[in-house]
Tab-separated table of C-alpha atoms in Angstrom:
chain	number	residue	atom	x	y	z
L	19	UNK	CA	-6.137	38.495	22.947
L	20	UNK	CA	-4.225	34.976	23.533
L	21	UNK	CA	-6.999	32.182	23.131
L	22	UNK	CA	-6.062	28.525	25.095
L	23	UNK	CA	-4.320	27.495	28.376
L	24	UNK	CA	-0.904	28.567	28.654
L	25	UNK	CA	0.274	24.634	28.376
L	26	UNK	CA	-1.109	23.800	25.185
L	27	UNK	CA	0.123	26.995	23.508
L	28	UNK	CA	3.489	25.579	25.299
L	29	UNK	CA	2.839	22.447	23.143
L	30	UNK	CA	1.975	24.498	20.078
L	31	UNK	CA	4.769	26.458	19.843
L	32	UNK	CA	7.032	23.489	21.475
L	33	UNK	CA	6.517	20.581	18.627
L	34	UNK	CA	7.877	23.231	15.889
L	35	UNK	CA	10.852	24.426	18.096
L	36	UNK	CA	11.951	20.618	18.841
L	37	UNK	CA	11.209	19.471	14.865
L	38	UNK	CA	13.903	22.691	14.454
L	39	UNK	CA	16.448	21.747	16.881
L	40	UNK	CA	16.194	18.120	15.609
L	41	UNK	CA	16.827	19.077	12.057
L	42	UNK	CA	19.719	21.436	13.423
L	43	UNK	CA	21.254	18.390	14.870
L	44	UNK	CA	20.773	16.597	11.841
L	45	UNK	CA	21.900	18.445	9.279
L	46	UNK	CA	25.344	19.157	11.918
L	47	UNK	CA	25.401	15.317	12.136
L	48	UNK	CA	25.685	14.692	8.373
L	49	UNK	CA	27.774	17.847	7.770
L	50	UNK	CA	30.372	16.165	10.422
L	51	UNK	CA	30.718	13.215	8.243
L	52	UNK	CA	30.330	14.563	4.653
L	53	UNK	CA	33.060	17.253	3.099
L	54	UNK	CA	30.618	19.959	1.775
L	55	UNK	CA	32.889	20.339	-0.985
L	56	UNK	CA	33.111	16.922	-2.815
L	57	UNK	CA	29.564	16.911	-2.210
L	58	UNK	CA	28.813	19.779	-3.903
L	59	UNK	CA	31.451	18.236	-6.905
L	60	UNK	CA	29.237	15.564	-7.219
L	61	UNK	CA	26.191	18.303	-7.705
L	62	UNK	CA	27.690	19.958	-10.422
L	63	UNK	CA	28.877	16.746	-11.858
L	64	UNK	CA	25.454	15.104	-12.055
L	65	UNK	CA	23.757	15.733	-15.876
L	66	UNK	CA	20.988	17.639	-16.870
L	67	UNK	CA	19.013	14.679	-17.354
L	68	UNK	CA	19.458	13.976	-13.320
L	69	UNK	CA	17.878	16.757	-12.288
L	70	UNK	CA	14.932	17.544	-15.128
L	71	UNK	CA	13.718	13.613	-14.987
L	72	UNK	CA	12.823	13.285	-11.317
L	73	UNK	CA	11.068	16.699	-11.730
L	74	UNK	CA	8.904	14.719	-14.616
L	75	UNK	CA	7.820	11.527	-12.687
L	76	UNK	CA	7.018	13.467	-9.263
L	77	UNK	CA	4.914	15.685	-11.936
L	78	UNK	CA	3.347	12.534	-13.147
L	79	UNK	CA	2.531	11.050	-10.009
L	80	UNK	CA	0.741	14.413	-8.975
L	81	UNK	CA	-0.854	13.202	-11.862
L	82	UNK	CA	-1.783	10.113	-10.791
L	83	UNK	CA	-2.747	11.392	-7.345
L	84	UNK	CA	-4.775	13.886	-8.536
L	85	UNK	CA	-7.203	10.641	-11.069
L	86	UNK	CA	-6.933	8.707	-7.881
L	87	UNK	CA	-8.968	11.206	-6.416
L	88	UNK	CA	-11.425	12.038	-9.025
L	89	UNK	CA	-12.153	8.141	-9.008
L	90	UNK	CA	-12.955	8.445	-5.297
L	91	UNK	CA	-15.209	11.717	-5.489
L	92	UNK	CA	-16.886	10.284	-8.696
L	93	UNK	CA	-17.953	6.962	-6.210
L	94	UNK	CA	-19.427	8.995	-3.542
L	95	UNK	CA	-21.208	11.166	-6.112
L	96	UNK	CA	-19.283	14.403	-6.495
L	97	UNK	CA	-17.734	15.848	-10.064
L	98	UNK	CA	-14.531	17.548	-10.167
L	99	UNK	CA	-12.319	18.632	-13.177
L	100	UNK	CA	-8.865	16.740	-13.401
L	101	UNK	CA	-7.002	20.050	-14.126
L	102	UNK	CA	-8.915	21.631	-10.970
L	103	UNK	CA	-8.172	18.910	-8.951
L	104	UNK	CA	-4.547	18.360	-10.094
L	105	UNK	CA	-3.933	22.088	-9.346
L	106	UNK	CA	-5.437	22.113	-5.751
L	107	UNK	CA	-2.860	19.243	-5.116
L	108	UNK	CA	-0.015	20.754	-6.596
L	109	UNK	CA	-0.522	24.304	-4.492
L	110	UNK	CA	-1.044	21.868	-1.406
L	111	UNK	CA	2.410	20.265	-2.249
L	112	UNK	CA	4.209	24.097	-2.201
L	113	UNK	CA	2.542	25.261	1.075
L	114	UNK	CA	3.246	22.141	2.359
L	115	UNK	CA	7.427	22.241	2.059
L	116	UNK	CA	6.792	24.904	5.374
L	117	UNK	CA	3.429	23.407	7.042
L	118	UNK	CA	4.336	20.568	10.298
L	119	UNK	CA	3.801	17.211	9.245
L	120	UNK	CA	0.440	16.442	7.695
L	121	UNK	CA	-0.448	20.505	6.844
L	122	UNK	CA	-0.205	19.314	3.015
L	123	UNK	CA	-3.184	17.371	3.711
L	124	UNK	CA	-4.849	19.720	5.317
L	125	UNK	CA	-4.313	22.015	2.688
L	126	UNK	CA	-4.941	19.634	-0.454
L	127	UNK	CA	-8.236	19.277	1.875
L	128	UNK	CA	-8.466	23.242	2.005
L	129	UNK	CA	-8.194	23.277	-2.058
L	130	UNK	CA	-10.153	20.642	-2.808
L	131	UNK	CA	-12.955	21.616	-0.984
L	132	UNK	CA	-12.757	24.817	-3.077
L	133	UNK	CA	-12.807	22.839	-6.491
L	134	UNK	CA	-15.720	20.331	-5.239
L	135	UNK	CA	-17.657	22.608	-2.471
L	136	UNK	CA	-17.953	19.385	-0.747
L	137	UNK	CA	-15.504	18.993	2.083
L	138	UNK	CA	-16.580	15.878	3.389
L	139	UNK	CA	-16.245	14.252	0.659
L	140	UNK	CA	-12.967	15.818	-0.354
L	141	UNK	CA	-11.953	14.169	2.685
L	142	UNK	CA	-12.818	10.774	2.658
L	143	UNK	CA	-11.327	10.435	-1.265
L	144	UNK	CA	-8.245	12.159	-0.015
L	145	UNK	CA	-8.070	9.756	2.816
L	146	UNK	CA	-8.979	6.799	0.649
L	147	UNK	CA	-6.358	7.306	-1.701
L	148	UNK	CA	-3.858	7.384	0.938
L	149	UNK	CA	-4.942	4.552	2.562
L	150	UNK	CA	-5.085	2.028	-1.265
L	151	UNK	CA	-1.503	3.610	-1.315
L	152	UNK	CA	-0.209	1.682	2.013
L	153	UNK	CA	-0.920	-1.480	0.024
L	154	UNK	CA	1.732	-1.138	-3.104
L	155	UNK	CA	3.470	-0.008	0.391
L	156	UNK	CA	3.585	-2.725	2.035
L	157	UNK	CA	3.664	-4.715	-0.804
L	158	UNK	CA	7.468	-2.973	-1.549
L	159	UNK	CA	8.261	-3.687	1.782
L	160	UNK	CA	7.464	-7.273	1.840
L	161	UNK	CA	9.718	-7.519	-1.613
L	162	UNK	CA	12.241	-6.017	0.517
L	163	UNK	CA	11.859	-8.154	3.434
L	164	UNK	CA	11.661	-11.400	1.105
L	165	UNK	CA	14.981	-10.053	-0.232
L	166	UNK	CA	17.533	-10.837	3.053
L	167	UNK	CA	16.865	-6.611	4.222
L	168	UNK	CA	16.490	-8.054	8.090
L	169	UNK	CA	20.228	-9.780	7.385
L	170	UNK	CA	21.734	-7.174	5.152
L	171	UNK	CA	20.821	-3.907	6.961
L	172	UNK	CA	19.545	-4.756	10.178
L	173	UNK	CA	18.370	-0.920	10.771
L	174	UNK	CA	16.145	-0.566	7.463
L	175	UNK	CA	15.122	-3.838	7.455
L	176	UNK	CA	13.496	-3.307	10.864
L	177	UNK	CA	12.008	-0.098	10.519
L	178	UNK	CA	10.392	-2.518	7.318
L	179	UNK	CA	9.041	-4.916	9.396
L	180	UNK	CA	7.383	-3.033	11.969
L	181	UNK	CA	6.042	-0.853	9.308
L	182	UNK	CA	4.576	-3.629	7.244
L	183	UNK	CA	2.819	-4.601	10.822
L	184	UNK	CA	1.932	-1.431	11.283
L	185	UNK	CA	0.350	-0.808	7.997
L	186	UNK	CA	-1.242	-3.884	8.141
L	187	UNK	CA	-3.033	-3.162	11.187
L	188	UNK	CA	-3.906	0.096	9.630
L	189	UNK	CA	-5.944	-1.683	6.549
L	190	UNK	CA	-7.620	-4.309	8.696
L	191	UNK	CA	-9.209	-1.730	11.380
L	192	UNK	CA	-10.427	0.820	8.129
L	193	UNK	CA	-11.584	-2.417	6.515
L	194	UNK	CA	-13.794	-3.494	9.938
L	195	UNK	CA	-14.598	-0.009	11.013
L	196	UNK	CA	-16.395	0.982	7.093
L	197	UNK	CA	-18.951	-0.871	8.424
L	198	UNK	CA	-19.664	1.005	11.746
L	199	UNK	CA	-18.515	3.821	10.974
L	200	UNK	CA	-22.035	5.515	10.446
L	201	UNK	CA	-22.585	4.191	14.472
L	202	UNK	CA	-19.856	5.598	15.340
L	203	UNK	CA	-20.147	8.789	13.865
L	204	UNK	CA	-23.481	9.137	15.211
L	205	UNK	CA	-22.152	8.856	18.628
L	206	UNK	CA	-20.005	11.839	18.050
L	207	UNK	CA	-21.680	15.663	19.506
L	208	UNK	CA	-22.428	18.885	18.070
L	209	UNK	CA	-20.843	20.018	14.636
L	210	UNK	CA	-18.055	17.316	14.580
L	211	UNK	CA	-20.574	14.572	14.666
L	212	UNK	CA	-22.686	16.103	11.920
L	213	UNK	CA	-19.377	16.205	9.790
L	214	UNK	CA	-18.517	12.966	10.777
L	215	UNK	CA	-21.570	11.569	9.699
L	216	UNK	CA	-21.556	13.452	6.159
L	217	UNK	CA	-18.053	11.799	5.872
L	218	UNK	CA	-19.453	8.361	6.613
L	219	UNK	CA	-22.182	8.768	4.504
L	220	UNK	CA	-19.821	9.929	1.588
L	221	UNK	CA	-17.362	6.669	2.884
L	222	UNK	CA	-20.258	4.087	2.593
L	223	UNK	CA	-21.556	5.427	-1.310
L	224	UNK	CA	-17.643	4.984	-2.086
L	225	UNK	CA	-17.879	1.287	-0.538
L	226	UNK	CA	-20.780	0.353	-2.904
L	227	UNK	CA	-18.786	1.134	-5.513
L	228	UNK	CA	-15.900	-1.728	-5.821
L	229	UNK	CA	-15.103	-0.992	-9.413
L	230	UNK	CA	-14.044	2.548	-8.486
L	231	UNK	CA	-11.685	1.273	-5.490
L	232	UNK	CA	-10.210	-1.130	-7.469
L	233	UNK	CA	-9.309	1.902	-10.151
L	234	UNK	CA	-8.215	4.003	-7.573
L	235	UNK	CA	-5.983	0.736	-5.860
L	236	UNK	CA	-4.385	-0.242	-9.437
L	237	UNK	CA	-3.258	2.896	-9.972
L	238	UNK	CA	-1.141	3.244	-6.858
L	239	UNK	CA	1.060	0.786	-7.848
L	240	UNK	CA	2.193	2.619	-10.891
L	241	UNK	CA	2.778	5.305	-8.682
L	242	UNK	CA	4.939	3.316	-5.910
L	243	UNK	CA	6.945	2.268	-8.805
L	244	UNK	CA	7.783	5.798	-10.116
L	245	UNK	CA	8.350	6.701	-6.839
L	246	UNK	CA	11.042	3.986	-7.259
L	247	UNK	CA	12.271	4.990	-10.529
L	248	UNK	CA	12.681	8.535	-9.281
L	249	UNK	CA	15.819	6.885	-6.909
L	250	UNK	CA	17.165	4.798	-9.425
L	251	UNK	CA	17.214	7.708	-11.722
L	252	UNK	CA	18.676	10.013	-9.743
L	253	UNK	CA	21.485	7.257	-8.853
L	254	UNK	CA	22.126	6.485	-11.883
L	255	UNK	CA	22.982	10.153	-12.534
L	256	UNK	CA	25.719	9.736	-10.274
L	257	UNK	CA	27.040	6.903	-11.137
L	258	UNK	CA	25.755	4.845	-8.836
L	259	UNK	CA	24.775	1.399	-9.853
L	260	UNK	CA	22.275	-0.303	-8.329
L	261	UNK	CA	19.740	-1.860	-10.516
L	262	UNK	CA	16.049	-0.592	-10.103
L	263	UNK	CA	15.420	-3.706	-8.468
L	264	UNK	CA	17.403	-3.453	-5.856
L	265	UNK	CA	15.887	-0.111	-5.594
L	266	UNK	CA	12.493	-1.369	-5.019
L	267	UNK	CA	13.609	-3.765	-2.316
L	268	UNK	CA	15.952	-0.980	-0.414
L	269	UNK	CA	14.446	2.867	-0.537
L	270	UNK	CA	10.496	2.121	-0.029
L	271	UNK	CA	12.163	0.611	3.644
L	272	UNK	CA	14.086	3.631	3.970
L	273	UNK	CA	11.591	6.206	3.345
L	274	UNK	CA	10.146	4.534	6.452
L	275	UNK	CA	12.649	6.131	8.063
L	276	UNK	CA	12.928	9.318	5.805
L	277	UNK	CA	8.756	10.396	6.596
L	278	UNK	CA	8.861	10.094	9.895
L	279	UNK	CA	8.155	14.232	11.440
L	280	UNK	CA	11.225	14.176	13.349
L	281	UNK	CA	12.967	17.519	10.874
L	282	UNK	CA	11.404	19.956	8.347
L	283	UNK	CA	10.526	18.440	5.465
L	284	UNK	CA	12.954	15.243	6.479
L	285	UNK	CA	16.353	17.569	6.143
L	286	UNK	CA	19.017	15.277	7.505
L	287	UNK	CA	16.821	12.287	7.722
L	288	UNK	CA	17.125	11.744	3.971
L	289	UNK	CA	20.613	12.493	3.694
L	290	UNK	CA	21.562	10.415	6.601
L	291	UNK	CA	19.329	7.395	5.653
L	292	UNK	CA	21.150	7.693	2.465
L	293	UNK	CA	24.414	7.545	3.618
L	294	UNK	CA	23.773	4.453	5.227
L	295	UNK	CA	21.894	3.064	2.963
L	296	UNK	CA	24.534	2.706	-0.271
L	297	UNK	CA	27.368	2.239	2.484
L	298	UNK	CA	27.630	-1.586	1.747
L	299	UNK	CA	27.770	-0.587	-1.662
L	300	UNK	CA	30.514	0.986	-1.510
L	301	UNK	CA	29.612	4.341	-1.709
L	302	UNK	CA	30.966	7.062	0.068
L	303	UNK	CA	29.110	9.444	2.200
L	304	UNK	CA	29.188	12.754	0.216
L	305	UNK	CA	27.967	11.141	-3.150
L	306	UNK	CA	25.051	9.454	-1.216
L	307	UNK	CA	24.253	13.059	-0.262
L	308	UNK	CA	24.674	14.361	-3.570
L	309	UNK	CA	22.371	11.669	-4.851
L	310	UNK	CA	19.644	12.407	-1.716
L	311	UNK	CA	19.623	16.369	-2.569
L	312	UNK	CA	18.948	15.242	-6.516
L	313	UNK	CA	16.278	12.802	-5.824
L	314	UNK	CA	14.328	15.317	-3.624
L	315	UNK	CA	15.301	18.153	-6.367
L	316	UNK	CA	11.978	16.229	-8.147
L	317	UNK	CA	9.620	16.654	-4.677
L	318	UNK	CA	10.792	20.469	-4.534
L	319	UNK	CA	10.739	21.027	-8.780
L	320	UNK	CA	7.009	19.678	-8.126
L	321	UNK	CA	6.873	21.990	-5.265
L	322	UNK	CA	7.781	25.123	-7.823
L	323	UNK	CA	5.163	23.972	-9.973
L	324	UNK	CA	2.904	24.494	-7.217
L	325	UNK	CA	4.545	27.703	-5.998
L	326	UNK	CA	3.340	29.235	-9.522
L	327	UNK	CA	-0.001	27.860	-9.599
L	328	UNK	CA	-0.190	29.365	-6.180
L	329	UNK	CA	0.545	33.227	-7.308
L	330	UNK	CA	-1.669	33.016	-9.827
L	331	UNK	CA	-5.720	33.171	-9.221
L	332	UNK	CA	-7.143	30.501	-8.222
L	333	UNK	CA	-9.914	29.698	-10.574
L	334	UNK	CA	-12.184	28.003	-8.131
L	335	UNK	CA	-11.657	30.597	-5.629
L	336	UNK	CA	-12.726	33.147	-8.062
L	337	UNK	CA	-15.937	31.815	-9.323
L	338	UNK	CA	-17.371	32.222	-5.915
């Protein structure tokens, strides 16, 4: 039996369908400008090291993700194995390649909650280690900014600036609203409200703990920098030359661009943003697609990793 009004199942459905038709138009867009066939030269051309290298830092900064939040679920009072914890992100990552925008955290949530039987506080650490992350962020984008990105690329360096506003904003209302948030919560009715006020309870033990934010906040820098070196890597496997910092003042602006959920899994976006992005370098359109498609090879070789933790039995799952 169909549950909801006919209009939001319209809106259900319709999202998807219009993320698909944008990422149809995208992908035709850079096809129109890039010859498939020197792009795929470039592909074969690239060496091993390319390829396997990009699959080894996103694999480290799974890593990282997954201490960030054991630091977080440690401050509000919950223990979780690293290896449990690392694997609930990883199978979140592979499910997440065909999920709409944000289903990964929903399903790192999903996992996690299996690992720590706690989902409110499997929340707020997954929350607060996205939020410390938007402050390496914004940091990157500043560098950027600082570096002419407004005068050089008047497109990037935009998107930069309203993001670093943006983000900004973000950290100042989480920063005012810890402190209400147990009010608020309070306010809220029925089951939602009782959740919401586990999560604020969980979010206020975590704020008591500075030492364990600070961890968590230190250690997404390393991780916006290998985020960085992932690029540079895969450039440099093409030949391309930009040094790493020029990297770290160019591609955290364009993945401003690159995650927002306009296609699947930013097909087109990335290649597009690419393109345009080593232009002024000199560097033709079908090599900055090569270069795209290797430095996302690491997201989907992570993604694999994932995929075979995600046949295999959960051990969480099968303790209960």
């Amino acid at each position: 039996m169909a549950t909801g009004t006919p209009q939001t199942r319209r809106s259900t459905v319709g999202w998807p369908l219009a993320r698909a038709a944008v990422t149809i138009a995208a992908v035709a867009w850079v096809g129109s400008r890039v010859e498939p066939g020197e792009a795929l030269r470039h592909l074969r051309a690239a060496p091993a090291w390319a390829w396997l290298v990009p699959i080894g830092l996103m694999l480290l900064n799974a890593w990282l993700h997954a201490v960030r939040v054991q630091i977080l679920l440690a401050a509000s009072g919950v223990t979780a194995r690293q290896s449990a914890i690392l694997g609930a992100i990883l199978r979140a990552g592979f499910v997440g390649l065909v999920l709409p925008t944000g289903g990964s955290e929903v399903a790192k949530v999903a996992w996690l909650t299996r690992v720590t039987g706690n989902s409110e506080a499997s929340v707020t650490a997954l929350v607060g280690v996205r939020v410390l992350e938007l402050l390496p962020w914004t940091g990157l984008l500043i560098f950027g900014l600082s570096r002419g990105l407004l005068r050089t690329d008047p497109l990037i360096g935009a998107s930069a600036l309203f993001f670093t506003v943006a983000f900004l904003g973000v950290i100042t209302v989480i920063v005012l609203g810890v402190r209400v948030s147990p009010d608020i919560a309070r306010r809220i009715p029925g089951r939602p409200g009782a959740f919401a006020v586990r999560c604020a309870d969980a979010l206020s033990r975590i704020k008591d703990r500075p030492r364990h934010i600070l961890a968590a906040l230190l250690l997404a820098i390393p991780f916006a920098l290998i985020n960085g070196l992932s690029i540079f890597v895969a450039l440099r496997g093409h030949g391309i030359g930009l040094s790493y910092v020029e990297v770290l003042a160019l591609f955290p602006a364009a993945d401003t661009l690159i995650s927002l959920p306009v296609t699947i899994s930013g097909v087109g976006v990335r290649e597009g943003v690419f393109a345009h992005a080593l232009a002024p370098w000199g560097i033709s359109e079908s090599l900055a697609v090569a270069a795209s498609l290797t430095r996302w090879s690491g997201e989907l070789g992570r993604a694999a990793v994932g995929g075979v933790l995600f046949v295999i039995r959960d051990p969480a799952a099968a303790r209960r």
